[in-house]
PDB file of C-alpha atoms in Angstrom:
ATOM      1  CA  UNK U 262       0.183   0.005   0.328  1.00 92.00           C
ATOM      2  CA  UNK U 263       1.259   2.963  -0.707  1.00 95.00           C
ATOM      3  CA  UNK U 264       1.718   5.565   1.683  1.00 96.00           C
ATOM      4  CA  UNK U 265       3.299   9.471   2.232  1.00 96.00           C
ATOM      5  CA  UNK U 266       4.985  11.609   5.413  1.00 95.00           C
ATOM      6  CA  UNK U 267       3.138  14.742   6.563  1.00 94.00           C
ATOM      7  CA  UNK U 268       5.271  16.632   8.423  1.00 93.00           C
ATOM      8  CA  UNK U 269       4.915  20.090  10.295  1.00 90.00           C
ATOM      9  CA  UNK U 270       7.706  22.139  10.466  1.00 92.00           C
ATOM     10  CA  UNK U 271       8.580  23.580  13.703  1.00 90.00           C
ATOM     11  CA  UNK U 272      10.934  24.960  16.095  1.00 91.00           C
ATOM     12  CA  UNK U 273      10.933  21.332  17.518  1.00 90.00           C
ATOM     13  CA  UNK U 274      11.744  19.398  14.165  1.00 93.00           C
ATOM     14  CA  UNK U 275      13.798  22.170  11.611  1.00 94.00           C
ATOM     15  CA  UNK U 276      17.266  20.954  12.830  1.00 94.00           C
ATOM     16  CA  UNK U 277      15.981  17.136  11.437  1.00 96.00           C
ATOM     17  CA  UNK U 278      14.731  17.935   8.102  1.00 95.00           C
ATOM     18  CA  UNK U 279      17.064  15.752   6.610  1.00 95.00           C
ATOM     19  CA  UNK U 280      16.576  12.579   8.604  1.00 96.00           C
ATOM     20  CA  UNK U 281      13.315  13.135   7.921  1.00 96.00           C
ATOM     21  CA  UNK U 282      13.720  12.904   4.460  1.00 96.00           C
ATOM     22  CA  UNK U 283      16.103   9.698   4.942  1.00 96.00           C
ATOM     23  CA  UNK U 284      13.188   8.236   6.923  1.00 96.00           C
ATOM     24  CA  UNK U 285      10.405   8.321   4.018  1.00 95.00           C
ATOM     25  CA  UNK U 286      13.646   7.282   1.510  1.00 95.00           C
ATOM     26  CA  UNK U 287      14.022   4.241   3.752  1.00 96.00           C
ATOM     27  CA  UNK U 288      10.879   3.674   4.210  1.00 96.00           C
ATOM     28  CA  UNK U 289       9.589   3.955   0.832  1.00 95.00           C
ATOM     29  CA  UNK U 290       7.591   5.901   1.223  1.00 96.00           C
ATOM     30  CA  UNK U 291       5.819   7.779  -2.374  1.00 95.00           C
ATOM     31  CA  UNK U 292       5.535  11.372  -1.158  1.00 94.00           C
ATOM     32  CA  UNK U 293       7.089  13.774   1.560  1.00 94.00           C
ATOM     33  CA  UNK U 294       4.400  16.203   1.988  1.00 93.00           C
ATOM     34  CA  UNK U 295       6.187  19.878   4.126  1.00 92.00           C
ATOM     35  CA  UNK U 296       3.679  21.604   5.987  1.00 90.00           C
ATOM     36  CA  UNK U 297       4.910  25.261   7.153  1.00 88.00           C
ATOM     37  CA  UNK U 298       2.276  25.953  10.628  1.00 83.00           C
ATOM     38  CA  UNK U 299      -0.698  27.906  10.068  1.00 83.00           C
ATOM     39  CA  UNK U 300      -1.382  29.936  13.569  1.00 72.00           C
ATOM     40  CA  UNK U 301      -5.336  28.971  13.308  1.00 69.00           C
ATOM     41  CA  UNK U 302      -6.727  26.644  16.571  1.00 63.00           C
ATOM     42  CA  UNK U 303      -4.592  24.609  18.250  1.00 56.00           C
ATOM     43  CA  UNK U 304      -1.888  26.125  16.143  1.00 56.00           C
ATOM     44  CA  UNK U 305      -2.277  29.572  17.921  1.00 59.00           C
ATOM     45  CA  UNK U 306      -0.885  27.858  21.227  1.00 57.00           C
ATOM     46  CA  UNK U 307       2.400  27.677  19.638  1.00 59.00           C
ATOM     47  CA  UNK U 308       3.326  30.589  17.620  1.00 60.00           C
ATOM     48  CA  UNK U 309       5.521  31.813  20.004  1.00 62.00           C
ATOM     49  CA  UNK U 310       7.487  29.133  21.170  1.00 66.00           C
ATOM     50  CA  UNK U 311       7.667  26.681  17.612  1.00 83.00           C
ATOM     51  CA  UNK U 312       6.591  28.839  14.922  1.00 84.00           C
ATOM     52  CA  UNK U 313      10.043  29.546  13.075  1.00 88.00           C
ATOM     53  CA  UNK U 314      11.917  32.573  11.970  1.00 89.00           C
ATOM     54  CA  UNK U 315      11.019  34.288   8.346  1.00 90.00           C
ATOM     55  CA  UNK U 316      14.803  33.936   7.670  1.00 92.00           C
ATOM     56  CA  UNK U 317      14.440  30.299   8.491  1.00 93.00           C
ATOM     57  CA  UNK U 318      11.219  29.545   6.417  1.00 91.00           C
ATOM     58  CA  UNK U 319      13.289  31.146   3.440  1.00 94.00           C
ATOM     59  CA  UNK U 320      16.147  28.364   4.084  1.00 95.00           C
ATOM     60  CA  UNK U 321      13.965  25.672   4.836  1.00 94.00           C
ATOM     61  CA  UNK U 322      11.932  26.575   0.999  1.00 94.00           C
ATOM     62  CA  UNK U 323      15.395  26.440  -0.313  1.00 95.00           C
ATOM     63  CA  UNK U 324      16.609  22.845   0.916  1.00 95.00           C
ATOM     64  CA  UNK U 325      13.225  21.256  -0.282  1.00 92.00           C
ATOM     65  CA  UNK U 326      14.196  22.799  -3.636  1.00 93.00           C
ATOM     66  CA  UNK U 327      17.740  21.395  -3.780  1.00 94.00           C
ATOM     67  CA  UNK U 328      16.389  17.849  -2.170  1.00 92.00           C
ATOM     68  CA  UNK U 329      13.603  17.978  -4.757  1.00 88.00           C
ATOM     69  CA  UNK U 330      15.976  17.709  -7.380  1.00 87.00           C
ATOM     70  CA  UNK U 331      17.816  15.079  -6.124  1.00 90.00           C
ATOM     71  CA  UNK U 332      15.454  12.824  -4.669  1.00 88.00           C
ATOM     72  CA  UNK U 333      13.203  10.522  -6.378  1.00 86.00           C
ATOM     73  CA  UNK U 334       9.772  11.029  -4.062  1.00 89.00           C
ATOM     74  CA  UNK U 335       6.745  13.476  -4.366  1.00 89.00           C
ATOM     75  CA  UNK U 336       8.282  16.576  -2.342  1.00 87.00           C
ATOM     76  CA  UNK U 337       5.711  18.989  -1.400  1.00 88.00           C
ATOM     77  CA  UNK U 338       5.156  22.022   0.372  1.00 89.00           C
ATOM     78  CA  UNK U 339       1.966  22.523   1.704  1.00 87.00           C
ATOM     79  CA  UNK U 340       1.137  26.592   2.894  1.00 88.00           C
ATOM     80  CA  UNK U 341       3.996  27.045   1.488  1.00 91.00           C
ATOM     81  CA  UNK U 342       3.418  29.460  -1.193  1.00 93.00           C
ATOM     82  CA  UNK U 343       6.696  31.509  -0.992  1.00 92.00           C
ATOM     83  CA  UNK U 344       8.165  28.381  -2.177  1.00 93.00           C
ATOM     84  CA  UNK U 345       6.259  29.304  -5.808  1.00 92.00           C
ATOM     85  CA  UNK U 346       8.471  32.063  -6.043  1.00 94.00           C
ATOM     86  CA  UNK U 347      11.448  30.629  -4.903  1.00 94.00           C
ATOM     87  CA  UNK U 348      11.208  27.794  -7.476  1.00 93.00           C
ATOM     88  CA  UNK U 349      10.876  30.216 -10.418  1.00 92.00           C
ATOM     89  CA  UNK U 350      13.984  32.312  -8.761  1.00 93.00           C
ATOM     90  CA  UNK U 351      15.755  28.913  -8.687  1.00 93.00           C
ATOM     91  CA  UNK U 352      15.131  28.454 -11.902  1.00 92.00           C
ATOM     92  CA  UNK U 353      16.428  32.131 -13.563  1.00 92.00           C
ATOM     93  CA  UNK U 354      19.370  31.753 -11.892  1.00 94.00           C
ATOM     94  CA  UNK U 355      19.554  28.206 -13.668  1.00 93.00           C
ATOM     95  CA  UNK U 356      19.046  29.601 -16.762  1.00 93.00           C
ATOM     96  CA  UNK U 357      15.870  26.590 -16.832  1.00 90.00           C
ATOM     97  CA  UNK U 358      12.342  26.744 -17.972  1.00 88.00           C
ATOM     98  CA  UNK U 359       9.773  25.481 -15.227  1.00 86.00           C
ATOM     99  CA  UNK U 360       7.626  22.180 -17.081  1.00 83.00           C
ATOM    100  CA  UNK U 361       5.736  19.979 -15.077  1.00 81.00           C
ATOM    101  CA  UNK U 362       8.110  16.775 -16.101  1.00 81.00           C
ATOM    102  CA  UNK U 363      10.764  19.067 -14.069  1.00 79.00           C
ATOM    103  CA  UNK U 364       8.892  20.609 -11.280  1.00 79.00           C
ATOM    104  CA  UNK U 365       5.823  18.693 -11.117  1.00 75.00           C
ATOM    105  CA  UNK U 366       2.802  20.796 -10.391  1.00 74.00           C
ATOM    106  CA  UNK U 367       4.473  23.633  -8.182  1.00 74.00           C
ATOM    107  CA  UNK U 368       5.247  24.807 -12.059  1.00 75.00           C
ATOM    108  CA  UNK U 369       1.341  24.575 -12.873  1.00 78.00           C
ATOM    109  CA  UNK U 370      -0.606  25.966 -10.063  1.00 81.00           C
ATOM    110  CA  UNK U 371       0.587  28.823  -7.964  1.00 85.00           C
ATOM    111  CA  UNK U 372       0.960  29.498  -3.294  1.00 89.00           C
ATOM    112  CA  UNK U 373      -1.849  30.311  -1.544  1.00 90.00           C
ATOM    113  CA  UNK U 374      -5.224  29.227  -3.299  1.00 91.00           C
ATOM    114  CA  UNK U 375      -7.557  30.265  -0.530  1.00 93.00           C
ATOM    115  CA  UNK U 376     -11.136  31.040  -2.150  1.00 93.00           C
ATOM    116  CA  UNK U 377      -9.418  31.010  -6.211  1.00 93.00           C
ATOM    117  CA  UNK U 378      -8.823  27.560  -6.262  1.00 91.00           C
ATOM    118  CA  UNK U 379     -10.099  25.819  -3.219  1.00 93.00           C
ATOM    119  CA  UNK U 380     -12.213  26.632  -0.133  1.00 96.00           C
ATOM    120  CA  UNK U 381     -13.605  24.748   2.668  1.00 96.00           C
ATOM    121  CA  UNK U 382     -16.962  24.031   4.105  1.00 97.00           C
ATOM    122  CA  UNK U 383     -17.542  23.737   8.214  1.00 95.00           C
ATOM    123  CA  UNK U 384     -20.008  21.062   9.863  1.00 95.00           C
ATOM    124  CA  UNK U 385     -21.778  24.053   9.891  1.00 96.00           C
ATOM    125  CA  UNK U 386     -22.130  25.178   6.405  1.00 97.00           C
ATOM    126  CA  UNK U 387     -19.790  28.388   6.587  1.00 97.00           C
ATOM    127  CA  UNK U 388     -17.824  28.849   3.624  1.00 98.00           C
ATOM    128  CA  UNK U 389     -14.026  29.751   4.539  1.00 97.00           C
ATOM    129  CA  UNK U 390     -11.544  30.309   2.025  1.00 96.00           C
ATOM    130  CA  UNK U 391      -9.511  27.821   3.379  1.00 93.00           C
ATOM    131  CA  UNK U 392      -9.521  25.573   6.553  1.00 90.00           C
ATOM    132  CA  UNK U 393      -7.209  28.061   8.373  1.00 89.00           C
ATOM    133  CA  UNK U 394      -8.912  31.474   7.568  1.00 91.00           C
ATOM    134  CA  UNK U 395     -12.121  32.046   9.528  1.00 91.00           C
ATOM    135  CA  UNK U 396     -13.634  33.980   7.366  1.00 94.00           C
ATOM    136  CA  UNK U 397     -16.931  33.134   6.351  1.00 96.00           C
ATOM    137  CA  UNK U 398     -18.024  33.825   2.284  1.00 97.00           C
ATOM    138  CA  UNK U 399     -21.026  32.314   2.932  1.00 97.00           C
ATOM    139  CA  UNK U 400     -23.589  29.371   3.759  1.00 98.00           C
ATOM    140  CA  UNK U 401     -24.631  26.301   2.085  1.00 98.00           C
ATOM    141  CA  UNK U 402     -27.211  26.409   4.204  1.00 97.00           C
ATOM    142  CA  UNK U 403     -28.870  29.224   3.422  1.00 97.00           C
ATOM    143  CA  UNK U 404     -27.369  30.423  -0.373  1.00 97.00           C
ATOM    144  CA  UNK U 405     -26.176  27.535  -2.947  1.00 97.00           C
ATOM    145  CA  UNK U 406     -22.761  26.571  -2.822  1.00 97.00           C
ATOM    146  CA  UNK U 407     -22.425  27.787  -6.453  1.00 96.00           C
ATOM    147  CA  UNK U 408     -23.642  31.616  -6.176  1.00 97.00           C
ATOM    148  CA  UNK U 409     -21.143  31.793  -3.407  1.00 97.00           C
ATOM    149  CA  UNK U 410     -18.169  30.656  -5.598  1.00 97.00           C
ATOM    150  CA  UNK U 411     -18.582  32.581  -8.083  1.00 97.00           C
ATOM    151  CA  UNK U 412     -20.296  36.094  -6.269  1.00 97.00           C
ATOM    152  CA  UNK U 413     -18.962  36.365  -2.574  1.00 96.00           C
ATOM    153  CA  UNK U 414     -17.342  39.330  -1.992  1.00 97.00           C
ATOM    154  CA  UNK U 415     -15.049  37.628   0.160  1.00 97.00           C
ATOM    155  CA  UNK U 416     -13.683  35.115  -3.282  1.00 97.00           C
ATOM    156  CA  UNK U 417     -14.200  37.949  -5.920  1.00 97.00           C
ATOM    157  CA  UNK U 418     -11.427  39.815  -3.607  1.00 96.00           C
ATOM    158  CA  UNK U 419      -8.806  37.073  -3.020  1.00 96.00           C
ATOM    159  CA  UNK U 420      -9.075  36.322  -6.559  1.00 96.00           C
ATOM    160  CA  UNK U 421      -8.360  40.130  -7.415  1.00 96.00           C
ATOM    161  CA  UNK U 422      -4.813  40.308  -6.557  1.00 94.00           C
ATOM    162  CA  UNK U 423      -4.510  44.210  -6.733  1.00 94.00           C
ATOM    163  CA  UNK U 424      -6.174  43.979  -3.614  1.00 96.00           C
ATOM    164  CA  UNK U 425      -3.039  42.849  -1.948  1.00 96.00           C
ATOM    165  CA  UNK U 426      -1.544  45.423   0.768  1.00 96.00           C
ATOM    166  CA  UNK U 427       2.033  45.693   2.299  1.00 95.00           C
ATOM    167  CA  UNK U 428       4.566  43.812   0.720  1.00 94.00           C
ATOM    168  CA  UNK U 429       2.770  40.998  -0.623  1.00 95.00           C
ATOM    169  CA  UNK U 430       0.688  44.142  -2.847  1.00 95.00           C
ATOM    170  CA  UNK U 431       3.430  45.233  -4.936  1.00 95.00           C
ATOM    171  CA  UNK U 432       5.155  42.044  -5.151  1.00 95.00           C
ATOM    172  CA  UNK U 433       6.703  40.986  -8.579  1.00 94.00           C
ATOM    173  CA  UNK U 434       5.886  37.109  -7.583  1.00 94.00           C
ATOM    174  CA  UNK U 435       2.323  37.787  -6.383  1.00 93.00           C
ATOM    175  CA  UNK U 436       0.120  36.017  -8.906  1.00 91.00           C
ATOM    176  CA  UNK U 437       2.647  33.104  -7.673  1.00 92.00           C
ATOM    177  CA  UNK U 438       3.054  33.214  -4.758  1.00 93.00           C
ATOM    178  CA  UNK U 439       0.124  35.641  -3.097  1.00 92.00           C
ATOM    179  CA  UNK U 440       1.338  35.057   0.328  1.00 94.00           C
ATOM    180  CA  UNK U 441      -0.352  33.229   3.222  1.00 93.00           C
ATOM    181  CA  UNK U 442      -3.876  34.957   3.868  1.00 95.00           C
ATOM    182  CA  UNK U 443      -4.562  32.858   6.575  1.00 92.00           C
ATOM    183  CA  UNK U 444      -1.442  34.108   8.291  1.00 91.00           C
ATOM    184  CA  UNK U 445      -1.415  37.591   7.013  1.00 93.00           C
ATOM    185  CA  UNK U 446      -4.906  37.042   8.786  1.00 92.00           C
ATOM    186  CA  UNK U 447      -3.770  36.016  12.223  1.00 89.00           C
ATOM    187  CA  UNK U 448      -1.283  38.513  12.308  1.00 88.00           C
ATOM    188  CA  UNK U 449      -3.374  41.228  11.780  1.00 91.00           C
ATOM    189  CA  UNK U 450      -6.659  40.772  11.428  1.00 92.00           C
ATOM    190  CA  UNK U 451      -7.246  41.568   7.707  1.00 96.00           C
ATOM    191  CA  UNK U 452      -6.515  38.880   5.196  1.00 95.00           C
ATOM    192  CA  UNK U 453      -5.697  40.945   2.562  1.00 97.00           C
ATOM    193  CA  UNK U 454      -2.463  42.011   4.579  1.00 96.00           C
ATOM    194  CA  UNK U 455       1.018  41.039   3.556  1.00 95.00           C
ATOM    195  CA  UNK U 456       2.351  37.806   4.520  1.00 93.00           C
ATOM    196  CA  UNK U 457       4.053  38.926   8.235  1.00 91.00           C
ATOM    197  CA  UNK U 458       6.676  35.224   7.613  1.00 90.00           C
ATOM    198  CA  UNK U 459       8.557  35.803   4.423  1.00 92.00           C
ATOM    199  CA  UNK U 460      11.834  37.573   4.051  1.00 92.00           C
ATOM    200  CA  UNK U 461      11.758  38.400   0.349  1.00 94.00           C
ATOM    201  CA  UNK U 462      11.848  42.402  -0.121  1.00 92.00           C
ATOM    202  CA  UNK U 463      10.042  43.009  -3.688  1.00 92.00           C
ATOM    203  CA  UNK U 464      11.729  44.901  -6.679  1.00 84.00           C
ATOM    204  CA  UNK U 465      10.012  47.452  -6.533  1.00 72.00           C
ATOM    205  CA  UNK U 466      10.447  48.354  -2.551  1.00 58.00           C
TER     206      UNK U 466
END
């Protein structure tokens, strides 16, 4: 039976990521998905003690890129929209073009898909941009889902990248990254604000 490893990266295990990959390879897992901590739900309790810094976040994603070029296992960075910037930066440095054959789905999709490619419906019928972003776009017990998906102000706003604020709003990579809207919401109360765990400085700054 095929299986995969899902690992949330925190201060507790960030120095063991090589060992985690080695374990996944040794046990013949078909995939290694790393999750970058999103401070929502019980994750809020981990922010102060376990959330890695934006600089460390960047370092881990560059490590992830390097290893993805070396080993024969599916790699996926989840809740890590920065990765979609990084793979384009690295490909440009290497003088190559991204493709599905060389980079998989990371070359075909974008970072934060909240409200643009995915959404979440709670057990109470509330429709949220994603499971980590506690903002309601409507309720399926009151409004048909397709109407919420197509016409909700929350979703329409998220699909208009010009509405992003702070450095995310001026970043040349906002179309492929977008920053984590859930982390922005946690840090500022506004899901359109800049990603708080990104060390990249846009060219237009």
